[in-house]
């Protein structure tokens, strides 16, 4: 139950932050922490999980490939521009929101149809956010190579 509440809280916070203007930073600790907590939940449940080919396929595609793909898609759908203070900022679009909804539906469907795959959801979410952050950082560096230094000093 705590895992579901934690996932729901993280998703709400992420959606809010994705659709509001935020300074582009290269801070990845929170996403790595989300992934580690997700792996801890997997570890806690691993002895009770029914490890089979369906679950392994769900982990490879549903918790690695799909999160990476959607992290990349959301990153390229995010507007990266100069803010009023001369710093580089980002703001998600309606497409970013739609990609989140599609991602949640796909990941939720995998959890519904493949028993025990829900244990990997927090890890999956952290990986997707990490990929998105890294790609947005690279886009910001390419588009605003000199201005991004203003962001690094904060």
mmCIF file with all atom_site columns, N, CA, C and O in Angstrom, residues 8 49 53 73 116 126:
data_model
loop_
_atom_site.group_PDB
_atom_site.id
_atom_site.type_symbol
_atom_site.label_atom_id
_atom_site.label_alt_id
_atom_site.label_comp_id
_atom_site.label_asym_id
_atom_site.label_entity_id
_atom_site.label_seq_id
_atom_site.pdbx_PDB_ins_code
_atom_site.Cartn_x
_atom_site.Cartn_y
_atom_site.Cartn_z
_atom_site.occupancy
_atom_site.B_iso_or_equiv
_atom_site.pdbx_formal_charge
_atom_site.auth_seq_id
_atom_site.auth_comp_id
_atom_site.auth_asym_id
_atom_site.auth_atom_id
_atom_site.pdbx_PDB_model_num
ATOM 1  N N  . UNK A 1 8   ? 1.917  7.386   -6.443  1.00 0.00 ? 8   UNK A N  1
ATOM 2  C CA . UNK A 1 8   ? 0.898  8.394   -6.736  1.00 0.00 ? 8   UNK A CA 1
ATOM 3  C C  . UNK A 1 8   ? 1.407  9.793   -6.383  1.00 0.00 ? 8   UNK A C  1
ATOM 4  O O  . UNK A 1 8   ? 1.256  10.742  -7.159  1.00 0.00 ? 8   UNK A O  1
ATOM 5  N N  . UNK A 1 49  ? 7.769  -13.302 -5.311  1.00 0.00 ? 49  UNK A N  1
ATOM 6  C CA . UNK A 1 49  ? 7.415  -13.077 -6.713  1.00 0.00 ? 49  UNK A CA 1
ATOM 7  C C  . UNK A 1 49  ? 7.516  -14.369 -7.515  1.00 0.00 ? 49  UNK A C  1
ATOM 8  O O  . UNK A 1 49  ? 8.360  -15.213 -7.240  1.00 0.00 ? 49  UNK A O  1
ATOM 9  N N  . UNK A 1 53  ? 8.921  -16.137 -17.480 1.00 0.00 ? 53  UNK A N  1
ATOM 10 C CA . UNK A 1 53  ? 9.291  -15.403 -18.700 1.00 0.00 ? 53  UNK A CA 1
ATOM 11 C C  . UNK A 1 53  ? 8.421  -14.167 -18.912 1.00 0.00 ? 53  UNK A C  1
ATOM 12 O O  . UNK A 1 53  ? 8.900  -13.144 -19.406 1.00 0.00 ? 53  UNK A O  1
ATOM 13 N N  . UNK A 1 73  ? 11.027 10.840  -25.344 1.00 0.00 ? 73  UNK A N  1
ATOM 14 C CA . UNK A 1 73  ? 9.927  11.543  -26.015 1.00 0.00 ? 73  UNK A CA 1
ATOM 15 C C  . UNK A 1 73  ? 9.480  12.776  -25.222 1.00 0.00 ? 73  UNK A C  1
ATOM 16 O O  . UNK A 1 73  ? 9.236  13.844  -25.792 1.00 0.00 ? 73  UNK A O  1
ATOM 17 N N  . UNK A 1 116 ? 3.052  -9.458  -10.363 1.00 0.00 ? 116 UNK A N  1
ATOM 18 C CA . UNK A 1 116 ? 4.303  -9.087  -9.715  1.00 0.00 ? 116 UNK A CA 1
ATOM 19 C C  . UNK A 1 116 ? 5.087  -7.988  -10.428 1.00 0.00 ? 116 UNK A C  1
ATOM 20 O O  . UNK A 1 116 ? 6.063  -7.491  -9.891  1.00 0.00 ? 116 UNK A O  1
ATOM 21 N N  . UNK A 1 126 ? 11.529 6.251   -11.859 1.00 0.00 ? 126 UNK A N  1
ATOM 22 C CA . UNK A 1 126 ? 12.815 6.921   -11.638 1.00 0.00 ? 126 UNK A CA 1
ATOM 23 C C  . UNK A 1 126 ? 13.699 6.884   -12.866 1.00 0.00 ? 126 UNK A C  1
ATOM 24 O O  . UNK A 1 126 ? 14.341 7.886   -13.215 1.00 0.00 ? 126 UNK A O  1
#
